[in-house]
Amino acid sequence: MTRFAYVNGRYQPHADAMIHIEDRGFQFADAIYEVWSVRAGELMDADGHFARLDRSLRELRITNPKTEAGYRLVIAELLRRNRVRDGLVYLQISRGRARRDHAFPSGPVRPTVVMTTKRLDHAAAQRRADAGVAVISLPDQRWARRDIKTVNLLPNVLAKQAAHEAGAAEAWLVDAGGQVTEGASTNAWIVTADGVLVTRQTDHDILHGITRARIIQRAQALGYTIEERAFTVAEAQSAREAFMTSATSFVTPIIRIDNRPVGNGAPGSVATALRSAYLEPI
Ligand code: PMP
């Protein structure tokens, strides 16, 4: 079966899909992206991801080349062509193609739009969540605007690779003050001894996770108290539970941080309940 990618208005065989070498996404990481999870053929938290897409583009002063309805049409067509019912949709928009020069191109440029899909094995992810995962901590070496979802991901890539080499699923990044910002591709959470959910406040230091926002809503509806504040690795290690959230990992319990067990070393009941609540048909 031929897989397709969408590139600037055309559906191309994935194996041959290309953009120009002077695309500013390639040259400068002058591009943003968005990821939607797809379950049973439906986009999860679609509105939140579209809203963040608009915000990322506005922050970089890239004019949105399409309407939301336009993106939705392409997404539906790509999922259909690639026969994806469970997986993800990846969208990247760069400032476009221009002669290499750091400042924005002076004339009008057409933003580059690329969309791909990927099948994901939700059953394998569920088995991972049932077992719980390990994380390691590392210094956060990223730039100061982590709230913009840019493709400037090299520190995240290096951190994730270090985690994998250490046998961990994720790296928790730690700021200069010793506080956890977030994971390399997930938001970080703990549950305190008295059952309060803690996750870092949304400022410029972390990506404003769409799953994070949804879990706050779900948790509040279930009667949990939420504190949006930073916490240290030591506080997380001695917390009752820890977990991470993202569009593709949903809610995943963390059972070890830097080789120290969290709580009783097994997935916690709060994280497990929130994962089920998030995955319930709404
Ligand atoms: N933080 C970072 C650095 C991420 O890359 C992601 C995944 N995009 C998240 C948090 C989680 O965000 P979301 O729930 O919107 O997937």
mmCIF file of C-alpha atoms and ligand atoms in Angstrom:
data_model
loop_
_atom_site.group_PDB
_atom_site.id
_atom_site.type_symbol
_atom_site.label_atom_id
_atom_site.label_comp_id
_atom_site.label_asym_id
_atom_site.label_seq_id
_atom_site.Cartn_x
_atom_site.Cartn_y
_atom_site.Cartn_z
ATOM 1 C CA MET A 1 0.000 0.000 0.000
ATOM 2 C CA THR A 2 1.392 3.435 -0.936
ATOM 3 C CA ARG A 3 1.540 5.797 2.023
ATOM 4 C CA PHE A 4 0.917 9.457 1.287
ATOM 5 C CA ALA A 5 2.176 12.719 2.684
ATOM 6 C CA TYR A 6 0.634 16.127 2.045
ATOM 7 C CA VAL A 7 3.131 18.722 0.800
ATOM 8 C CA ASN A 8 1.999 22.213 -0.211
ATOM 9 C CA GLY A 9 -1.361 21.242 -1.661
ATOM 10 C CA ARG A 10 -0.456 17.835 -3.074
ATOM 11 C CA TYR A 11 -0.690 14.268 -1.859
ATOM 12 C CA GLN A 12 2.659 12.680 -2.661
ATOM 13 C CA PRO A 13 3.894 9.140 -2.100
ATOM 14 C CA HIS A 14 5.524 9.327 1.319
ATOM 15 C CA ALA A 15 8.785 7.793 0.058
ATOM 16 C CA ASP A 16 9.306 10.637 -2.465
ATOM 17 C CA ALA A 17 7.793 13.567 -0.546
ATOM 18 C CA MET A 18 10.240 16.479 -0.456
ATOM 19 C CA ILE A 19 10.668 20.128 0.353
ATOM 20 C CA HIS A 20 13.325 22.482 -0.980
ATOM 21 C CA ILE A 21 16.819 22.701 0.585
ATOM 22 C CA GLU A 22 16.308 26.407 1.247
ATOM 23 C CA ASP A 23 13.165 25.867 3.242
ATOM 24 C CA ARG A 24 13.516 27.919 6.424
ATOM 25 C CA GLY A 25 12.340 25.017 8.523
ATOM 26 C CA PHE A 26 15.361 23.034 7.330
ATOM 27 C CA GLN A 27 17.801 25.968 7.460
ATOM 28 C CA PHE A 28 16.785 27.662 10.722
ATOM 29 C CA ALA A 29 14.084 25.562 12.443
ATOM 30 C CA ASP A 30 11.907 28.559 11.488
ATOM 31 C CA ALA A 31 8.799 26.403 11.680
ATOM 32 C CA ILE A 32 6.127 25.194 14.037
ATOM 33 C CA TYR A 33 4.337 21.887 14.318
ATOM 34 C CA GLU A 34 1.315 20.253 15.846
ATOM 35 C CA VAL A 35 0.382 16.646 16.633
ATOM 36 C CA TRP A 36 -3.084 15.178 17.027
ATOM 37 C CA SER A 37 -3.730 11.719 18.345
ATOM 38 C CA VAL A 38 -6.232 9.677 16.340
ATOM 39 C CA ARG A 39 -8.399 7.091 18.086
ATOM 40 C CA ALA A 40 -10.975 5.003 16.249
ATOM 41 C CA GLY A 41 -10.655 7.433 13.339
ATOM 42 C CA GLU A 42 -11.337 10.566 15.441
ATOM 43 C CA LEU A 43 -8.947 13.415 16.304
ATOM 44 C CA MET A 44 -8.523 13.804 20.064
ATOM 45 C CA ASP A 45 -8.743 17.286 21.587
ATOM 46 C CA ALA A 46 -8.902 18.707 18.053
ATOM 47 C CA ASP A 47 -9.959 22.225 19.076
ATOM 48 C CA GLY A 48 -7.159 22.651 21.605
ATOM 49 C CA HIS A 49 -4.513 21.610 19.076
ATOM 50 C CA PHE A 50 -5.945 23.967 16.416
ATOM 51 C CA ALA A 51 -5.944 26.835 18.919
ATOM 52 C CA ARG A 52 -2.290 26.160 19.836
ATOM 53 C CA LEU A 53 -1.389 25.951 16.138
ATOM 54 C CA ASP A 54 -2.795 29.469 15.623
ATOM 55 C CA ARG A 55 -0.925 30.757 18.651
ATOM 56 C CA SER A 56 2.422 29.251 17.587
ATOM 57 C CA LEU A 57 2.077 30.817 14.119
ATOM 58 C CA ARG A 58 1.134 34.199 15.598
ATOM 59 C CA GLU A 59 4.140 34.134 17.939
ATOM 60 C CA LEU A 60 6.470 33.620 14.941
ATOM 61 C CA ARG A 61 4.500 36.030 12.718
ATOM 62 C CA ILE A 62 3.815 33.363 10.100
ATOM 63 C CA THR A 63 0.478 33.951 8.376
ATOM 64 C CA ASN A 64 -1.695 30.879 8.688
ATOM 65 C CA PRO A 65 -1.885 29.558 5.121
ATOM 66 C CA LYS A 66 -5.110 27.596 5.672
ATOM 67 C CA THR A 67 -8.368 27.717 7.541
ATOM 68 C CA GLU A 68 -9.171 25.169 10.226
ATOM 69 C CA ALA A 69 -11.751 23.655 7.864
ATOM 70 C CA GLY A 70 -9.023 23.370 5.228
ATOM 71 C CA TYR A 71 -6.707 21.495 7.598
ATOM 72 C CA ARG A 72 -9.540 19.235 8.683
ATOM 73 C CA LEU A 73 -10.253 18.283 5.060
ATOM 74 C CA VAL A 74 -6.620 17.412 4.396
ATOM 75 C CA ILE A 75 -6.315 15.480 7.659
ATOM 76 C CA ALA A 76 -9.432 13.435 6.861
ATOM 77 C CA GLU A 77 -8.172 12.700 3.343
ATOM 78 C CA LEU A 78 -4.700 11.697 4.540
ATOM 79 C CA LEU A 79 -6.119 9.412 7.237
ATOM 80 C CA ARG A 80 -8.385 7.854 4.614
ATOM 81 C CA ARG A 81 -5.600 7.356 2.044
ATOM 82 C CA ASN A 82 -3.220 5.952 4.662
ATOM 83 C CA ARG A 83 -5.954 3.877 6.335
ATOM 84 C CA VAL A 84 -5.044 5.168 9.773
ATOM 85 C CA ARG A 85 -7.689 4.697 12.475
ATOM 86 C CA ASP A 86 -5.343 4.633 15.474
ATOM 87 C CA GLY A 87 -2.238 6.774 15.347
ATOM 88 C CA LEU A 88 -1.284 10.390 14.923
ATOM 89 C CA VAL A 89 -1.356 13.285 12.485
ATOM 90 C CA TYR A 90 1.764 15.466 12.235
ATOM 91 C CA LEU A 91 1.538 18.967 10.741
ATOM 92 C CA GLN A 92 4.510 21.234 10.165
ATOM 93 C CA ILE A 93 4.363 24.784 8.835
ATOM 94 C CA SER A 94 7.567 26.657 8.057
ATOM 95 C CA ARG A 95 7.960 30.300 7.082
ATOM 96 C CA GLY A 96 8.641 29.015 3.580
ATOM 97 C CA ARG A 97 11.405 28.835 1.044
ATOM 98 C CA ALA A 98 13.749 31.786 0.583
ATOM 99 C CA ARG A 99 17.387 32.591 -0.147
ATOM 100 C CA ARG A 100 19.313 31.844 3.034
ATOM 101 C CA ASP A 101 19.409 34.908 5.255
ATOM 102 C CA HIS A 102 18.668 34.980 8.975
ATOM 103 C CA ALA A 103 16.110 37.805 8.986
ATOM 104 C CA PHE A 104 12.636 37.174 7.594
ATOM 105 C CA PRO A 105 12.474 37.243 3.763
ATOM 106 C CA SER A 106 11.606 40.753 2.541
ATOM 107 C CA GLY A 107 9.109 39.732 -0.126
ATOM 108 C CA PRO A 108 6.046 37.575 0.338
ATOM 109 C CA VAL A 109 6.794 33.865 0.821
ATOM 110 C CA ARG A 110 4.361 31.012 0.865
ATOM 111 C CA PRO A 111 4.575 29.028 4.103
ATOM 112 C CA THR A 112 5.470 25.380 3.576
ATOM 113 C CA VAL A 113 2.783 22.972 4.798
ATOM 114 C CA VAL A 114 3.620 19.322 5.376
ATOM 115 C CA MET A 115 1.328 16.707 6.862
ATOM 116 C CA THR A 116 2.041 13.050 7.594
ATOM 117 C CA THR A 117 0.282 10.314 9.512
ATOM 118 C CA LYS A 118 1.613 7.454 11.566
ATOM 119 C CA ARG A 119 -0.067 4.326 12.878
ATOM 120 C CA LEU A 120 0.361 3.748 16.600
ATOM 121 C CA ASP A 121 -0.186 0.580 18.546
ATOM 122 C CA HIS A 122 -2.443 1.786 21.358
ATOM 123 C CA ALA A 123 -2.430 -1.716 22.883
ATOM 124 C CA ALA A 124 1.377 -1.591 23.293
ATOM 125 C CA ALA A 125 1.081 1.893 24.827
ATOM 126 C CA GLN A 126 -1.539 0.519 27.229
ATOM 127 C CA ARG A 127 0.827 -2.282 28.262
ATOM 128 C CA ARG A 128 3.521 0.362 28.906
ATOM 129 C CA ALA A 129 1.103 2.366 31.026
ATOM 130 C CA ASP A 130 0.037 -0.762 32.944
ATOM 131 C CA ALA A 131 3.680 -1.485 33.796
ATOM 132 C CA GLY A 132 4.666 2.153 34.423
ATOM 133 C CA VAL A 133 7.785 3.794 33.020
ATOM 134 C CA ALA A 134 11.096 5.162 34.290
ATOM 135 C CA VAL A 135 12.385 8.700 33.785
ATOM 136 C CA ILE A 136 15.772 10.289 34.286
ATOM 137 C CA SER A 137 16.443 13.960 35.027
ATOM 138 C CA LEU A 138 18.742 16.219 33.024
ATOM 139 C CA PRO A 139 19.488 19.947 32.864
ATOM 140 C CA ASP A 140 17.015 21.833 30.661
ATOM 141 C CA GLN A 141 19.163 23.306 27.897
ATOM 142 C CA ARG A 142 16.408 24.760 25.720
ATOM 143 C CA TRP A 143 15.703 28.349 24.707
ATOM 144 C CA ALA A 144 13.495 30.717 26.699
ATOM 145 C CA ARG A 145 10.260 30.346 24.642
ATOM 146 C CA ARG A 146 9.367 26.713 25.157
ATOM 147 C CA ASP A 147 5.683 27.652 25.034
ATOM 148 C CA ILE A 148 5.935 27.988 21.233
ATOM 149 C CA LYS A 149 5.744 24.595 19.551
ATOM 150 C CA THR A 150 8.667 25.067 17.169
ATOM 151 C CA VAL A 151 10.654 22.321 15.449
ATOM 152 C CA ASN A 152 13.721 23.628 17.286
ATOM 153 C CA LEU A 153 13.936 20.311 19.165
ATOM 154 C CA LEU A 154 17.627 19.415 19.355
ATOM 155 C CA PRO A 155 17.863 19.598 23.188
ATOM 156 C CA ASN A 156 14.706 17.464 23.400
ATOM 157 C CA VAL A 157 16.192 14.952 20.950
ATOM 158 C CA LEU A 158 19.430 14.668 22.941
ATOM 159 C CA ALA A 159 17.551 14.337 26.228
ATOM 160 C CA LYS A 160 15.264 11.617 24.854
ATOM 161 C CA GLN A 161 18.244 9.715 23.477
ATOM 162 C CA ALA A 162 20.000 9.927 26.862
ATOM 163 C CA ALA A 163 16.811 8.590 28.503
ATOM 164 C CA HIS A 164 16.645 5.664 26.100
ATOM 165 C CA GLU A 165 20.319 4.870 26.644
ATOM 166 C CA ALA A 166 19.595 4.821 30.393
ATOM 167 C CA GLY A 167 16.667 2.428 29.871
ATOM 168 C CA ALA A 168 14.109 5.163 30.630
ATOM 169 C CA ALA A 169 11.077 6.270 28.646
ATOM 170 C CA GLU A 170 11.444 9.990 29.218
ATOM 171 C CA ALA A 171 13.838 12.687 30.436
ATOM 172 C CA TRP A 172 12.557 15.257 32.913
ATOM 173 C CA LEU A 173 14.264 18.577 32.289
ATOM 174 C CA VAL A 174 15.394 20.631 35.260
ATOM 175 C CA ASP A 175 15.785 24.424 35.236
ATOM 176 C CA ALA A 176 18.657 26.420 36.768
ATOM 177 C CA GLY A 177 16.730 26.678 40.053
ATOM 178 C CA GLY A 178 16.501 22.884 40.391
ATOM 179 C CA GLN A 179 12.804 22.693 39.424
ATOM 180 C CA VAL A 180 11.415 20.295 36.836
ATOM 181 C CA THR A 181 10.093 22.108 33.784
ATOM 182 C CA GLU A 182 8.609 19.208 31.787
ATOM 183 C CA GLY A 183 9.622 16.059 29.902
ATOM 184 C CA ALA A 184 11.398 16.079 26.536
ATOM 185 C CA SER A 185 8.005 15.489 24.870
ATOM 186 C CA THR A 186 5.527 15.319 27.757
ATOM 187 C CA ASN A 187 4.260 17.421 30.664
ATOM 188 C CA ALA A 188 5.285 16.342 34.171
ATOM 189 C CA TRP A 189 2.976 15.727 37.136
ATOM 190 C CA ILE A 190 3.124 14.475 40.703
ATOM 191 C CA VAL A 191 0.502 13.537 43.297
ATOM 192 C CA THR A 192 1.361 14.684 46.828
ATOM 193 C CA ALA A 193 0.898 12.609 49.989
ATOM 194 C CA ASP A 194 -2.468 14.286 50.554
ATOM 195 C CA GLY A 195 -3.674 13.576 47.011
ATOM 196 C CA VAL A 196 -3.142 17.010 45.414
ATOM 197 C CA LEU A 197 -2.165 17.004 41.723
ATOM 198 C CA VAL A 198 0.809 19.239 40.952
ATOM 199 C CA THR A 199 1.983 20.327 37.503
ATOM 200 C CA ARG A 200 4.081 23.316 36.526
ATOM 201 C CA GLN A 201 2.322 26.578 35.707
ATOM 202 C CA THR A 202 2.027 27.495 32.024
ATOM 203 C CA ASP A 203 4.430 30.329 31.339
ATOM 204 C CA HIS A 204 7.244 30.619 28.786
ATOM 205 C CA ASP A 205 9.192 27.744 30.360
ATOM 206 C CA ILE A 206 7.015 24.848 29.202
ATOM 207 C CA LEU A 207 4.855 23.808 26.305
ATOM 208 C CA HIS A 208 1.204 24.398 27.146
ATOM 209 C CA GLY A 209 0.209 20.779 26.685
ATOM 210 C CA ILE A 210 -3.265 20.224 25.331
ATOM 211 C CA THR A 211 -3.497 16.913 27.192
ATOM 212 C CA ARG A 212 -2.322 18.698 30.362
ATOM 213 C CA ALA A 213 -5.174 21.206 30.034
ATOM 214 C CA ARG A 214 -7.699 18.435 29.383
ATOM 215 C CA ILE A 215 -6.479 16.402 32.371
ATOM 216 C CA ILE A 216 -6.808 19.453 34.636
ATOM 217 C CA GLN A 217 -10.462 19.737 33.534
ATOM 218 C CA ARG A 218 -11.126 16.020 33.967
ATOM 219 C CA ALA A 219 -9.375 15.885 37.356
ATOM 220 C CA GLN A 220 -11.314 18.891 38.651
ATOM 221 C CA ALA A 221 -14.564 17.297 37.511
ATOM 222 C CA LEU A 222 -13.556 14.177 39.452
ATOM 223 C CA GLY A 223 -13.017 16.301 42.588
ATOM 224 C CA TYR A 224 -9.210 16.473 42.685
ATOM 225 C CA THR A 225 -7.393 19.616 43.792
ATOM 226 C CA ILE A 226 -4.816 20.946 41.308
ATOM 227 C CA GLU A 227 -1.819 23.088 42.160
ATOM 228 C CA GLU A 228 -0.041 24.669 39.193
ATOM 229 C CA ARG A 229 3.481 25.140 40.518
ATOM 230 C CA ALA A 230 7.005 23.872 39.995
ATOM 231 C CA PHE A 231 8.454 20.931 41.949
ATOM 232 C CA THR A 232 11.941 19.459 42.355
ATOM 233 C CA VAL A 233 13.138 15.972 41.425
ATOM 234 C CA ALA A 234 13.490 15.235 45.184
ATOM 235 C CA GLU A 235 9.847 16.188 45.799
ATOM 236 C CA ALA A 236 8.778 13.980 42.884
ATOM 237 C CA GLN A 237 10.830 11.036 44.154
ATOM 238 C CA SER A 238 9.123 11.219 47.519
ATOM 239 C CA ALA A 239 5.658 11.963 46.092
ATOM 240 C CA ARG A 240 2.854 9.432 46.235
ATOM 241 C CA GLU A 241 2.723 9.220 42.414
ATOM 242 C CA ALA A 242 4.230 10.724 39.310
ATOM 243 C CA PHE A 243 2.985 10.648 35.747
ATOM 244 C CA MET A 244 3.364 12.300 32.363
ATOM 245 C CA THR A 245 0.856 13.509 29.771
ATOM 246 C CA SER A 246 0.955 14.101 26.027
ATOM 247 C CA ALA A 247 -1.229 13.668 22.967
ATOM 248 C CA THR A 248 0.367 10.331 22.105
ATOM 249 C CA SER A 249 1.112 8.899 25.573
ATOM 250 C CA PHE A 250 -2.188 10.183 27.107
ATOM 251 C CA VAL A 251 -1.516 9.687 30.852
ATOM 252 C CA THR A 252 1.399 7.367 31.633
ATOM 253 C CA PRO A 253 2.365 6.465 35.199
ATOM 254 C CA ILE A 254 6.021 6.964 36.196
ATOM 255 C CA ILE A 255 7.394 4.404 38.641
ATOM 256 C CA ARG A 256 11.090 5.372 38.832
ATOM 257 C CA ILE A 257 12.894 8.726 38.728
ATOM 258 C CA ASP A 258 16.702 8.576 38.465
ATOM 259 C CA ASN A 259 16.527 4.940 39.584
ATOM 260 C CA ARG A 260 14.586 5.710 42.775
ATOM 261 C CA PRO A 261 11.089 4.210 43.061
ATOM 262 C CA VAL A 262 8.158 6.628 43.276
ATOM 263 C CA GLY A 263 5.545 5.705 45.895
ATOM 264 C CA ASN A 264 5.370 1.925 46.138
ATOM 265 C CA GLY A 265 7.136 1.534 42.773
ATOM 266 C CA ALA A 266 3.959 0.607 40.890
ATOM 267 C CA PRO A 267 1.585 2.730 38.742
ATOM 268 C CA GLY A 268 -0.481 4.935 41.045
ATOM 269 C CA SER A 269 -4.252 4.838 41.381
ATOM 270 C CA VAL A 270 -4.743 8.532 40.527
ATOM 271 C CA ALA A 271 -2.733 8.330 37.292
ATOM 272 C CA THR A 272 -4.505 5.117 36.344
ATOM 273 C CA ALA A 273 -7.934 6.628 37.023
ATOM 274 C CA LEU A 274 -7.093 9.774 35.037
ATOM 275 C CA ARG A 275 -5.856 7.705 32.096
ATOM 276 C CA SER A 276 -9.138 5.787 32.044
ATOM 277 C CA ALA A 277 -11.146 9.012 32.388
ATOM 278 C CA TYR A 278 -9.219 10.586 29.503
ATOM 279 C CA LEU A 279 -9.776 7.576 27.255
ATOM 280 C CA GLU A 280 -13.463 7.167 28.068
ATOM 281 C CA PRO A 281 -15.690 7.921 25.115
ATOM 282 C CA ILE A 282 -17.054 11.391 25.759
HETATM 283 N N1 PMP B 1 5.980 19.185 26.386
HETATM 284 C C1 PMP B 1 6.704 19.008 25.273
HETATM 285 C C2 PMP B 1 8.100 19.548 25.223
HETATM 286 C C3 PMP B 1 6.149 18.328 24.164
HETATM 287 O O1 PMP B 1 6.868 18.167 23.033
HETATM 288 C C4 PMP B 1 4.837 17.803 24.262
HETATM 289 C C5 PMP B 1 4.240 17.016 23.128
HETATM 290 N N2 PMP B 1 3.920 17.804 22.044
HETATM 291 C C6 PMP B 1 4.123 18.016 25.453
HETATM 292 C C7 PMP B 1 4.724 18.711 26.494
HETATM 293 C C8 PMP B 1 2.709 17.525 25.600
HETATM 294 O O2 PMP B 1 1.824 18.335 24.849
HETATM 295 P P1 PMP B 1 0.461 17.759 24.254
HETATM 296 O O3 PMP B 1 -0.309 17.247 25.439
HETATM 297 O O4 PMP B 1 -0.198 18.912 23.630
HETATM 298 O O5 PMP B 1 0.839 16.664 23.321
#
